[in-house]
PDB file of C-alpha atoms in Angstrom:
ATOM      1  CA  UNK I   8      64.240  15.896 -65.569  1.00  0.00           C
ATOM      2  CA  UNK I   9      65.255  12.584 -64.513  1.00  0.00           C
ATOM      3  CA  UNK I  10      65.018  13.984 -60.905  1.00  0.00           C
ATOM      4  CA  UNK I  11      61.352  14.722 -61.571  1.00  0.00           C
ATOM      5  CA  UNK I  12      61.221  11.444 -62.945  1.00  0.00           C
ATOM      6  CA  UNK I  13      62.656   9.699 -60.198  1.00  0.00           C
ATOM      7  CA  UNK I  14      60.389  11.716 -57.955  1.00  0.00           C
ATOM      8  CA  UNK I  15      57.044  10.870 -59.384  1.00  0.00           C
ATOM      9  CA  UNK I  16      58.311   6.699 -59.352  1.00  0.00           C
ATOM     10  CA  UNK I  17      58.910   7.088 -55.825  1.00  0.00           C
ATOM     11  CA  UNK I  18      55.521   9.162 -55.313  1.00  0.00           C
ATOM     12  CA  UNK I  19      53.408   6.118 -57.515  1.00  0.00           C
ATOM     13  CA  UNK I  20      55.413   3.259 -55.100  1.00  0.00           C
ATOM     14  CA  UNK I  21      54.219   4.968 -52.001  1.00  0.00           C
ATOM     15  CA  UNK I  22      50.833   5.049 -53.435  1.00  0.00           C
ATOM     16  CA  UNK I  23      50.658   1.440 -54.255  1.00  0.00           C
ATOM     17  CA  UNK I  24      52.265   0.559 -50.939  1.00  0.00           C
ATOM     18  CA  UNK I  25      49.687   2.498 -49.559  1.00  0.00           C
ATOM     19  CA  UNK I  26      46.874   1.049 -51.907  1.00  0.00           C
ATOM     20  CA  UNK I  27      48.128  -2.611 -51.244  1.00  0.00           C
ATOM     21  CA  UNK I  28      48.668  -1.644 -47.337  1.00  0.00           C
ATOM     22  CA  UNK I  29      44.625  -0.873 -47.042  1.00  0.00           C
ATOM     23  CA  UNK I  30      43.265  -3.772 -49.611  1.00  0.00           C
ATOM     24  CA  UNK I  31      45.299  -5.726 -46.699  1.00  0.00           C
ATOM     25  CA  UNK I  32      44.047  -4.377 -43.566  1.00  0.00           C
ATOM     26  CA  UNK I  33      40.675  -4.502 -45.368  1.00  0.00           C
ATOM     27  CA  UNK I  34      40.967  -8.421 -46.127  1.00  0.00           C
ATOM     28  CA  UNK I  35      41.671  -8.966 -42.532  1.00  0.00           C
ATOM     29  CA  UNK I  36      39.476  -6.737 -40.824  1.00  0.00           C
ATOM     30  CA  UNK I  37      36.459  -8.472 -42.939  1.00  0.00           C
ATOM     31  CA  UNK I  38      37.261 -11.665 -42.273  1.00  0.00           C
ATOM     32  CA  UNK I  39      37.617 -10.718 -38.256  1.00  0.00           C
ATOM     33  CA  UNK I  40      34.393  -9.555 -38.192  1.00  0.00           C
ATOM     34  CA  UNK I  41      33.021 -12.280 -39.874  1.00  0.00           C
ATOM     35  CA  UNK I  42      34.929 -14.403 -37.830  1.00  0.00           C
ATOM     36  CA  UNK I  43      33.254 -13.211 -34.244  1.00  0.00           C
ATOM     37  CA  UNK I  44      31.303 -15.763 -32.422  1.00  0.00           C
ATOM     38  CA  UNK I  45      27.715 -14.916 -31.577  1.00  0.00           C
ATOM     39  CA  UNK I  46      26.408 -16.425 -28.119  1.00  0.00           C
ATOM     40  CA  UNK I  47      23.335 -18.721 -28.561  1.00  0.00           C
ATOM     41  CA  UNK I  48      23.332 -20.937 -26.587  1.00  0.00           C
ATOM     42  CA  UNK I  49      22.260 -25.249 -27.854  1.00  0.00           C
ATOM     43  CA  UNK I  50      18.703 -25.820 -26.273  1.00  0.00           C
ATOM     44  CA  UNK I  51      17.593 -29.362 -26.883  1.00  0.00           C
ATOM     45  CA  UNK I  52      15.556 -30.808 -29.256  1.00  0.00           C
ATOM     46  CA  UNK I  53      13.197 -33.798 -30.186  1.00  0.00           C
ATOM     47  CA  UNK I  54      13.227 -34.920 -33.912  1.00  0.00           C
ATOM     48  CA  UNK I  55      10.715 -37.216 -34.708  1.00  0.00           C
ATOM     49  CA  UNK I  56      11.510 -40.286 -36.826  1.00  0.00           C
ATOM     50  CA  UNK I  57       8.460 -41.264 -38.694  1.00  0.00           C
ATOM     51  CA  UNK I  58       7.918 -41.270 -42.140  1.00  0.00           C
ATOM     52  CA  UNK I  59       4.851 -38.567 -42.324  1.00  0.00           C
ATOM     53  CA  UNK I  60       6.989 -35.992 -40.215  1.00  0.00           C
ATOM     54  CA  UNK I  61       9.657 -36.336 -42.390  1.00  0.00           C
ATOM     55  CA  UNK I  62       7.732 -35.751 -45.789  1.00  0.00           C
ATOM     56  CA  UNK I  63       5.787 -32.956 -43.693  1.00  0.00           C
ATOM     57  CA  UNK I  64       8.860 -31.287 -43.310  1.00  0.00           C
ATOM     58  CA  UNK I  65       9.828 -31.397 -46.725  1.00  0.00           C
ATOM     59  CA  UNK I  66       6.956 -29.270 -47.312  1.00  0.00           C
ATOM     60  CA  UNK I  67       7.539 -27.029 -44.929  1.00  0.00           C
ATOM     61  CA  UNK I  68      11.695 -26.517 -46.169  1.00  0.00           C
ATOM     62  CA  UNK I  69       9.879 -26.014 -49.490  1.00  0.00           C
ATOM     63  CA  UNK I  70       7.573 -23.518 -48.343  1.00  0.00           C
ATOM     64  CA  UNK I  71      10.684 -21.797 -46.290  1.00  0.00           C
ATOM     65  CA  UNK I  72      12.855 -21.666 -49.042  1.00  0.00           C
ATOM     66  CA  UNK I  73      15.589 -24.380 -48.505  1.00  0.00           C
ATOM     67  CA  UNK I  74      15.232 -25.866 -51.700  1.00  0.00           C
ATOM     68  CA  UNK I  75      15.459 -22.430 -53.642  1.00  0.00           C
ATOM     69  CA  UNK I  76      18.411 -21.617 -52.209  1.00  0.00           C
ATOM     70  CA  UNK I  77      20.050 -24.823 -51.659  1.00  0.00           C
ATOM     71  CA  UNK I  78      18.793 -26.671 -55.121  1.00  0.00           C
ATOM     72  CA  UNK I  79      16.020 -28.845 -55.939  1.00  0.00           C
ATOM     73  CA  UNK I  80      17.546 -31.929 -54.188  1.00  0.00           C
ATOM     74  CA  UNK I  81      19.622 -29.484 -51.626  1.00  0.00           C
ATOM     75  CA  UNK I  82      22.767 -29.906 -53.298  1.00  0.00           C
ATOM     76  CA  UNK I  83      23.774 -26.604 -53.143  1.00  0.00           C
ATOM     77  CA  UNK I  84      24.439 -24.419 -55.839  1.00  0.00           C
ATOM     78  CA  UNK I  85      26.081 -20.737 -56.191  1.00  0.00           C
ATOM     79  CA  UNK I  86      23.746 -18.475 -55.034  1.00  0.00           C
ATOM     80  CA  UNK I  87      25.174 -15.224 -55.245  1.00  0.00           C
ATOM     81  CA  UNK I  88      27.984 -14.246 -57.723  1.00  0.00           C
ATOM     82  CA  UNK I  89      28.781 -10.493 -58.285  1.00  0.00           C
ATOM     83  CA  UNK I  90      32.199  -9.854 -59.564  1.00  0.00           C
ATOM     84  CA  UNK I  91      33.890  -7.672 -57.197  1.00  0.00           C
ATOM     85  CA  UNK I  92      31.239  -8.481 -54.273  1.00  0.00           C
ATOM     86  CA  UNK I  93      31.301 -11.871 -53.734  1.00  0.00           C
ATOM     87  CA  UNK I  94      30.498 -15.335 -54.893  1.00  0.00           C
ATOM     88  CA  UNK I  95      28.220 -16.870 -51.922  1.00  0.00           C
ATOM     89  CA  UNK I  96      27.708 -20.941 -52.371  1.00  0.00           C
ATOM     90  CA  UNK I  97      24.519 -22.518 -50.385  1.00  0.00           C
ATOM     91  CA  UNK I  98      26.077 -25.530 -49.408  1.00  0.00           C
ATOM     92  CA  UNK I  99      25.359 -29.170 -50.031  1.00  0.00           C
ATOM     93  CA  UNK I 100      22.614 -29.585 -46.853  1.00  0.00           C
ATOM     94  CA  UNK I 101      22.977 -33.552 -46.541  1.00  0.00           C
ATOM     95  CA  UNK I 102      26.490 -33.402 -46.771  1.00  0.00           C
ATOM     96  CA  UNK I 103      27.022 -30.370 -44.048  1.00  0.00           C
ATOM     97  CA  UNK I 104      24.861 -31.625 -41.523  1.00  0.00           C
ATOM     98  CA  UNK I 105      25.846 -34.904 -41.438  1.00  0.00           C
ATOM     99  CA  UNK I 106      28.687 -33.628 -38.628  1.00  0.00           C
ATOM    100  CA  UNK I 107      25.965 -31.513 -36.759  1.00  0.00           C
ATOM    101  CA  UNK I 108      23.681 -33.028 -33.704  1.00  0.00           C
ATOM    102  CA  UNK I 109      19.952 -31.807 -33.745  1.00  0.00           C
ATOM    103  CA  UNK I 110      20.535 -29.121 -31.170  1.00  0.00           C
ATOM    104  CA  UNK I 111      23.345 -27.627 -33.590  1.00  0.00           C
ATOM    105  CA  UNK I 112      21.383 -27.711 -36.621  1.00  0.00           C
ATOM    106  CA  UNK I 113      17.977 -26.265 -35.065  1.00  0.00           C
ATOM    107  CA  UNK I 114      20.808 -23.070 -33.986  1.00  0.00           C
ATOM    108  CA  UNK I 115      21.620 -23.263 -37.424  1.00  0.00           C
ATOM    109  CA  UNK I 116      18.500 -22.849 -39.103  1.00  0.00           C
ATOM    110  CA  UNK I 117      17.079 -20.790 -36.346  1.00  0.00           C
ATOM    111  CA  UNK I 118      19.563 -18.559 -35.269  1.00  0.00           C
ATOM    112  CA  UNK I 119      21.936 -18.954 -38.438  1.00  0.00           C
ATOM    113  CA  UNK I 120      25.033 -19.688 -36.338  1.00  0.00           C
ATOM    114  CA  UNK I 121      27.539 -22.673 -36.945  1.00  0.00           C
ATOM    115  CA  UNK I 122      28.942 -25.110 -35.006  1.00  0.00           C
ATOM    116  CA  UNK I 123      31.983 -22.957 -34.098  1.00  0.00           C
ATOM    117  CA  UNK I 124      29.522 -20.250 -33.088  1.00  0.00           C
ATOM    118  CA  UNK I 125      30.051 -17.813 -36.158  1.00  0.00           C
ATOM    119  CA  UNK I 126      27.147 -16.519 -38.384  1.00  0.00           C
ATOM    120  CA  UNK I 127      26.113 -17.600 -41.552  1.00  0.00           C
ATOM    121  CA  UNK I 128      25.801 -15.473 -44.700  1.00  0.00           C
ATOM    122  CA  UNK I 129      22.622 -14.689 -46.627  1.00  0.00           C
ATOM    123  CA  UNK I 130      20.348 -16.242 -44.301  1.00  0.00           C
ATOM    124  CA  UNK I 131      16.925 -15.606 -43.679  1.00  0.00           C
ATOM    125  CA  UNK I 132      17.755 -16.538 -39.684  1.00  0.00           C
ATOM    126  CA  UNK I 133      15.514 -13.833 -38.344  1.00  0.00           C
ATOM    127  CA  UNK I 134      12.433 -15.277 -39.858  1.00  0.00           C
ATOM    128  CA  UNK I 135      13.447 -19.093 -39.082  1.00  0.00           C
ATOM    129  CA  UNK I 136      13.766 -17.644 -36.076  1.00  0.00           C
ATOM    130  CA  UNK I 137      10.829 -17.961 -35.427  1.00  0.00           C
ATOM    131  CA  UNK I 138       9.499 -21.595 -36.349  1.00  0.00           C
ATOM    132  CA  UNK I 139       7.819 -23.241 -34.280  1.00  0.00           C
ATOM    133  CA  UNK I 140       8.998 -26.226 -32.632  1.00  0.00           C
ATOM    134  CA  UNK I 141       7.165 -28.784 -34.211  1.00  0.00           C
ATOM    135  CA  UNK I 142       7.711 -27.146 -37.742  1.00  0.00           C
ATOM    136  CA  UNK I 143      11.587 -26.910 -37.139  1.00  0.00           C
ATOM    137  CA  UNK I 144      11.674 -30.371 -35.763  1.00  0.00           C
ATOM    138  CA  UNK I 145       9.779 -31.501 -39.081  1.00  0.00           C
ATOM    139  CA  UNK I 146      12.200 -30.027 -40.910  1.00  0.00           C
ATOM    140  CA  UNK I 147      15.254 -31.359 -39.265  1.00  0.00           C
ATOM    141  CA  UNK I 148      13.633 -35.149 -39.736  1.00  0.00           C
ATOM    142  CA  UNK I 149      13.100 -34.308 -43.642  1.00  0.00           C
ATOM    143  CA  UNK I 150      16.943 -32.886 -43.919  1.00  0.00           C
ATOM    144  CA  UNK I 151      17.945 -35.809 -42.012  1.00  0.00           C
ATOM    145  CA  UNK I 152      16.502 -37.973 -44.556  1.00  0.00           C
ATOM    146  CA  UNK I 153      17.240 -36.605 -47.720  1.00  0.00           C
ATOM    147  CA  UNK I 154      19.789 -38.622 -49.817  1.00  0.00           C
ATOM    148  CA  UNK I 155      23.300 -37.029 -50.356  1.00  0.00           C
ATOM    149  CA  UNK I 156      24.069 -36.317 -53.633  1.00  0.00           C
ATOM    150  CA  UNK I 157      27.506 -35.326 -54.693  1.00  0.00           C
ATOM    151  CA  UNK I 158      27.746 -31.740 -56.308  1.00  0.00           C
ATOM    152  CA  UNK I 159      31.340 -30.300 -56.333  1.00  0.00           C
ATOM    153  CA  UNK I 160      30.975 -26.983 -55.423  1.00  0.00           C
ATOM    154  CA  UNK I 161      33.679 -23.803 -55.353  1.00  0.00           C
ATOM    155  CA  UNK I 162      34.513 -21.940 -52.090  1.00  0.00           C
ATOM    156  CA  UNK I 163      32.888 -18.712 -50.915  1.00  0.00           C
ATOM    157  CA  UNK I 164      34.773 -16.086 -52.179  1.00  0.00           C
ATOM    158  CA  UNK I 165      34.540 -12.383 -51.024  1.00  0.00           C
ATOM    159  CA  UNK I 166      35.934  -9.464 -53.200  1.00  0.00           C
ATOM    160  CA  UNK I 167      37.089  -6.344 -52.204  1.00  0.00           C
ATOM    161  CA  UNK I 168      33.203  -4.765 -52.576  1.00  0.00           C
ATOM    162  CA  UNK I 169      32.030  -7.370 -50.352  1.00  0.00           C
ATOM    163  CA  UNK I 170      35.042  -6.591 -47.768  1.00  0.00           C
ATOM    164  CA  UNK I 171      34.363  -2.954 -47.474  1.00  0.00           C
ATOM    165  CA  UNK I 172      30.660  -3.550 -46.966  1.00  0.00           C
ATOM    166  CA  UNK I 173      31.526  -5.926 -44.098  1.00  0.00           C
ATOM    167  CA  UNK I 174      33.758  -3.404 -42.392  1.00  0.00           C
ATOM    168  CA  UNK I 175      31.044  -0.455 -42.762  1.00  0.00           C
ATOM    169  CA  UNK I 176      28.882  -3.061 -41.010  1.00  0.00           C
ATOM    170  CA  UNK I 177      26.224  -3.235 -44.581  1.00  0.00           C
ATOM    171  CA  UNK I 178      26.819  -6.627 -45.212  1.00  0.00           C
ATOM    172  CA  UNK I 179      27.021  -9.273 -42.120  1.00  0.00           C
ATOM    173  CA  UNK I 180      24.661 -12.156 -40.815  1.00  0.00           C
ATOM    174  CA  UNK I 181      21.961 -11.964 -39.602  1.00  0.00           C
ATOM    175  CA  UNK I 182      22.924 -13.543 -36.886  1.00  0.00           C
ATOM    176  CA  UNK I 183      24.889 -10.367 -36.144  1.00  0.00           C
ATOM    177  CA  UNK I 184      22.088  -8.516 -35.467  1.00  0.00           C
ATOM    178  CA  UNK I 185      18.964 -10.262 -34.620  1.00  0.00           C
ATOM    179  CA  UNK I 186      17.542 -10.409 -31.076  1.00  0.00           C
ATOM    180  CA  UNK I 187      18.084 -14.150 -30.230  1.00  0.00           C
ATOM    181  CA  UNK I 188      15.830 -14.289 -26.993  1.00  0.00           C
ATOM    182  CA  UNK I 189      12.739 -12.285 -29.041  1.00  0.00           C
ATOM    183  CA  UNK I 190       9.251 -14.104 -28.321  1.00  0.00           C
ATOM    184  CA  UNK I 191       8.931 -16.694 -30.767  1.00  0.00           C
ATOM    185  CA  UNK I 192       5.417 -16.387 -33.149  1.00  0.00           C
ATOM    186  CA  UNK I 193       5.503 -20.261 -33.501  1.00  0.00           C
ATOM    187  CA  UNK I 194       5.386 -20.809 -29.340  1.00  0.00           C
ATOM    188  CA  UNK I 195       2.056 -18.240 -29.285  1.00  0.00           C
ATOM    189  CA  UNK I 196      -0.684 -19.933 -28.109  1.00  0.00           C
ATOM    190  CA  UNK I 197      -3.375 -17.849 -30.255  1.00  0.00           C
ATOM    191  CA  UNK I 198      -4.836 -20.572 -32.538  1.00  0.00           C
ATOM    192  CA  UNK I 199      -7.503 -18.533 -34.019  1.00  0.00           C
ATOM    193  CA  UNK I 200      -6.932 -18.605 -38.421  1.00  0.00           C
ATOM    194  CA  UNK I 201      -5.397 -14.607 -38.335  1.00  0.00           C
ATOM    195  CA  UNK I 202      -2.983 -15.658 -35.965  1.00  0.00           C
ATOM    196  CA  UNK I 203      -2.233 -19.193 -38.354  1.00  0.00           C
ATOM    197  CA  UNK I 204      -1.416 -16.333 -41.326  1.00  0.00           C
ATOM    198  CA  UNK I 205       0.884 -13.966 -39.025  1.00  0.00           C
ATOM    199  CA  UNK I 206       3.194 -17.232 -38.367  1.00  0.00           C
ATOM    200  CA  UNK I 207       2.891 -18.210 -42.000  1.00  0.00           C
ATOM    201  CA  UNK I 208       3.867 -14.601 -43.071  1.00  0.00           C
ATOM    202  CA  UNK I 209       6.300 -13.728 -41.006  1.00  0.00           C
ATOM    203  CA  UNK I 210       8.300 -17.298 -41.310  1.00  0.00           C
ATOM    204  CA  UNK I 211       7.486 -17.576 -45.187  1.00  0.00           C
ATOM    205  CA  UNK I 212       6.953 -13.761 -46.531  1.00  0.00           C
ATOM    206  CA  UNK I 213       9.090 -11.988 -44.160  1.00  0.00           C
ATOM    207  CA  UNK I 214      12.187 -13.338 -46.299  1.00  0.00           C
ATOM    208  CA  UNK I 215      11.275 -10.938 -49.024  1.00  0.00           C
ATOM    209  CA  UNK I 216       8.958  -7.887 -47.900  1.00  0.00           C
ATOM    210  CA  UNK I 217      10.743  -7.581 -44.758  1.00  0.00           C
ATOM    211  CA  UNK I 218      10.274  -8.049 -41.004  1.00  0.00           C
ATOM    212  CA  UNK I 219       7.178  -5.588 -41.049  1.00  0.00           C
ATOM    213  CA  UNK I 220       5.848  -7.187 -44.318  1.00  0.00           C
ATOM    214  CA  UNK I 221       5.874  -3.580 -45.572  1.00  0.00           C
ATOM    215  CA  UNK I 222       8.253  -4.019 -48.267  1.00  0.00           C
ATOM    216  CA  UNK I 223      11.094  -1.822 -49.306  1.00  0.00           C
ATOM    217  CA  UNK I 224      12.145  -0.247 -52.860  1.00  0.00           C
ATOM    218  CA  UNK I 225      12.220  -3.841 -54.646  1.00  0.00           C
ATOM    219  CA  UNK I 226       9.465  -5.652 -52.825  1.00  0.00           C
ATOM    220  CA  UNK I 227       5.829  -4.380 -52.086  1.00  0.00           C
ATOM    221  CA  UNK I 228       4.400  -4.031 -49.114  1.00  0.00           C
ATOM    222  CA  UNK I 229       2.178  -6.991 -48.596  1.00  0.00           C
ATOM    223  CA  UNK I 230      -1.176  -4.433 -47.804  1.00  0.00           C
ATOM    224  CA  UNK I 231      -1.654  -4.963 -51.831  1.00  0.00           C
ATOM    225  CA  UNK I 232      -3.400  -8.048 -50.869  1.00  0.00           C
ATOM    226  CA  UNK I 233      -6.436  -6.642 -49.662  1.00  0.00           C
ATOM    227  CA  UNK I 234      -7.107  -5.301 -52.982  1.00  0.00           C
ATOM    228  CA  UNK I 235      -7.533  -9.388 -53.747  1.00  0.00           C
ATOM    229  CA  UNK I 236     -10.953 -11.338 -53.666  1.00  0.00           C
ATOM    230  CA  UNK I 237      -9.994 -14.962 -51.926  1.00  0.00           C
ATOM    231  CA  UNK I 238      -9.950 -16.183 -55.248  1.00  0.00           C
ATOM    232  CA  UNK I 239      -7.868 -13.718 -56.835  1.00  0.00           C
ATOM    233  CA  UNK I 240      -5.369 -13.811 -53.697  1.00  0.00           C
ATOM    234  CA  UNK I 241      -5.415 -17.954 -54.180  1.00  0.00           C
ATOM    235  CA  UNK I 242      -3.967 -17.252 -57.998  1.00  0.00           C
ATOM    236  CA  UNK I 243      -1.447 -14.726 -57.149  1.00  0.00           C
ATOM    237  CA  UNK I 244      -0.124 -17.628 -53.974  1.00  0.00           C
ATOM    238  CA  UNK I 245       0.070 -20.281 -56.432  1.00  0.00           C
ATOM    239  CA  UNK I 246       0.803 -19.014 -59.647  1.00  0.00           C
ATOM    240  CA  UNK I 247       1.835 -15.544 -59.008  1.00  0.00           C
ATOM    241  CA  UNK I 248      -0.516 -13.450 -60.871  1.00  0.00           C
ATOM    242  CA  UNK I 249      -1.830 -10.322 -60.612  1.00  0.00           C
ATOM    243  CA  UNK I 250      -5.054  -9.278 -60.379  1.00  0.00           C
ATOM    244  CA  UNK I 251      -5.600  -8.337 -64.183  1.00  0.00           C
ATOM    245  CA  UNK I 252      -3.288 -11.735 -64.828  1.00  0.00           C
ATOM    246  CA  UNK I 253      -0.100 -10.534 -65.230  1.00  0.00           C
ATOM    247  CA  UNK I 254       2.703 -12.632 -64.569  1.00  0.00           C
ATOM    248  CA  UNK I 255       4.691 -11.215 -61.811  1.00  0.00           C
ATOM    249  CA  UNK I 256       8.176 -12.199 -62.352  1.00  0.00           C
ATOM    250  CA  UNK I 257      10.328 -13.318 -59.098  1.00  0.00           C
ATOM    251  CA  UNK I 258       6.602 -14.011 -57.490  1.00  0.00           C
ATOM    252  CA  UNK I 259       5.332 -15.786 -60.148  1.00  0.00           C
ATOM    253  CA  UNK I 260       8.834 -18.044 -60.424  1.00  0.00           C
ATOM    254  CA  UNK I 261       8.534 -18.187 -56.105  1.00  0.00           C
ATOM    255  CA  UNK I 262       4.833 -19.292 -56.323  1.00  0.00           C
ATOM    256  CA  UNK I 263       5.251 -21.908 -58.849  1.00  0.00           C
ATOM    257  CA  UNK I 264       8.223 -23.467 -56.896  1.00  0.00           C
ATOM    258  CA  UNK I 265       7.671 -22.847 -53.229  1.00  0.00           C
ATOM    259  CA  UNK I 266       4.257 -21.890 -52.661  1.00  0.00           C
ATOM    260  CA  UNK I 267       2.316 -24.481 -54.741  1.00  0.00           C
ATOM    261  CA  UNK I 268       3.475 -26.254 -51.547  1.00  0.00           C
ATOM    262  CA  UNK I 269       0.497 -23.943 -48.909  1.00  0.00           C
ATOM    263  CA  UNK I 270      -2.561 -26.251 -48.433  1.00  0.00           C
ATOM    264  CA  UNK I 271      -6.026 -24.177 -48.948  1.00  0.00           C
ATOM    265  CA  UNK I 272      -6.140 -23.474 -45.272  1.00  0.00           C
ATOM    266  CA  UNK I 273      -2.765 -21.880 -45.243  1.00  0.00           C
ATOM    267  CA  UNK I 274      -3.692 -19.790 -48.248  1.00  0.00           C
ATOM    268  CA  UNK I 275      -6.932 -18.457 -46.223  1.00  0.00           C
ATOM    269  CA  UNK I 276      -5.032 -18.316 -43.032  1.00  0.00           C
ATOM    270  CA  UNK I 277      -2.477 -16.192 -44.608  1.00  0.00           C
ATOM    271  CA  UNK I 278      -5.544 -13.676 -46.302  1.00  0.00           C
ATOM    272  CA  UNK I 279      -7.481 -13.740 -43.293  1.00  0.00           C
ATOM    273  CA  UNK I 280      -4.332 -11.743 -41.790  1.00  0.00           C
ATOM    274  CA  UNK I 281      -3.284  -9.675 -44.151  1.00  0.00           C
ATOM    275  CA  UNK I 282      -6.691  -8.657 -44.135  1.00  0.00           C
ATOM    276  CA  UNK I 283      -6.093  -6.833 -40.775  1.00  0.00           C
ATOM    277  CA  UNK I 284      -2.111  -6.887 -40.993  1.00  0.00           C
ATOM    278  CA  UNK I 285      -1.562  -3.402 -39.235  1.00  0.00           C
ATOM    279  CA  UNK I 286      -0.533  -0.456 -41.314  1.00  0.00           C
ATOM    280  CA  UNK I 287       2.575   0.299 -39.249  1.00  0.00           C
ATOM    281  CA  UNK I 288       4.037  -2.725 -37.720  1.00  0.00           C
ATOM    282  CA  UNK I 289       6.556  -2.764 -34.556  1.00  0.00           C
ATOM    283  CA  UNK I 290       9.969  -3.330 -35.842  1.00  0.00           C
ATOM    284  CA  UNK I 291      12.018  -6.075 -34.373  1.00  0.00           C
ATOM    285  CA  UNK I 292      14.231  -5.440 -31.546  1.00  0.00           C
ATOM    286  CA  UNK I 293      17.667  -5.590 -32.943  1.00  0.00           C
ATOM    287  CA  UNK I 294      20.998  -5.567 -30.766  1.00  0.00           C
ATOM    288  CA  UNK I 295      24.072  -3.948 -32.161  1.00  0.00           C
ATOM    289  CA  UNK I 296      26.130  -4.973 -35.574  1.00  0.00           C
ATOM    290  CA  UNK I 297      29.374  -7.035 -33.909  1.00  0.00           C
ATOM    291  CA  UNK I 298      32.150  -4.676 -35.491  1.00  0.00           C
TER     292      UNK I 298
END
């Protein structure tokens, strides 16, 4: 018997050795992957200093989500916080950029890549991607002059579930796997109104109903619009309600907080395309997952 029992002690050690060995080399392989630099090169650019570009770009950050993410006065504040995932913390803007030139924080917020050339988590980079110059430029004038407020913060902090989906290559920047030399919607030289909405979607929308604005199984696909008269369509942008007036939830809380910020044009811009938004759109050209 106490053979047996010495056995089976010896049997549950290996096991843990094992166990621990594996929640190691799981820890480390994560953070190597996440630790990869990504390639993108700094292209110059020109911030303007004036007043009006600066609150313009406020507008736009609003519109593009900064503030939801990042707090009302970009603070930062935990975004994500699943126990055995991960607890991801969207920083404290004025504070983190204040050690960043303008050609590192336009690869930032367009290509979600640092300073030390790794990628960012939970970024929408590949629609940011593609702002136009002016519009990022705004936007890097209004960051630049938004007051610093301190907000202690905790670390980022990911947990074993979070590990194992970085290794299987389900959970990594965007960065990771976004074309970074894709034609850029904002640089299009189409001015016509449709063309207006497919920058507007695609940089605004695209966070949520995906690249193709088709959706997926938590988000519709953005064809429900065309059920919407103009005036019906205007409602569910700025309050986020259906057609029969129902409130819609994470839309309604989105449209009340970001896109009360779309001028009337934008808002008729954005239905004039979705009007003809095709059924089936291209998806984006993608390079491999770094691994």
């Amino acid at each position: 018997m106490r053979g047996l029992i010495k056995g089976m002690a010896i049997g549950l050690c290996l096991v843990a050795i094992v166990v621990l060995g594996a929640y190691v080399w799981v820890g480390h392989r994560a953070s190597a992957i996440l630790a990869q630099r990504i390639p993108v090169p700094l292209i110059t650019v020109i911030v303007p200093t004036d007043s009006a570009s600066a609150a313009e770009g406020e507008r736009l950050a609003w519109l593009r989500g900064c503030h939801g993410c990042h707090d009302a006065q970009l603070q930062g504040k935990i975004f994500l916080d699943e126990p055995r995932v991960a607890r991801i913390v969207a920083p404290n803007i004025p504070s983190v950029i204040a050690s960043y030139n303008d050609a590192e924080l336009a690869r930032l917020i367009r290509h979600g890549v640092r300073r030390d050339s790794t990628g960012v988590l939970v970024m929408p980079s590949a629609s940011l991607y593609h702002l136009s110059d002016a519009d990022l430029t705004m936007i890097i004038a209004s960051l630049r002059a938004t007051p610093r407020v301190a907000h202690g913060l905790p670390d980022n902090e990911l947990r074993l579930l979070g590990k194992l989906a970085v290794v299987e290559g389900e959970f990594l920047p965007e960065a990771a796997s976004m074309d970074h030399a894709a034609p850029r919607l904002g640089n299009q030289s189409d001015t016509t109104q449709r063309a207006r909405g497919d920058y507007l979607a695609h940089t605004i929308c695209a966070e949520c109903h995906g690249a193709t604005l088709l959706g997926d199984a938590s988000t519709p696909a953005l064809l429900h619009a065309m059920g919407y008269s103009p005036s019906q369509f205007t409602s569910l942008m700025l309050d986020g309600r259906a057609r029969d007036g129902r409130d819609l939830g994470l839309m309604a809380r989105t449209a009340r907080s970001r896109f009360v910020h779309f001028s009337p044009d934008e808002i008729a811009a954005l239905y004039a395309y979705l009007l003809v938004m095709p059924v089936a759109a291209p998806a984006p050209v993608r390079i491999p997952a770094a691994r």
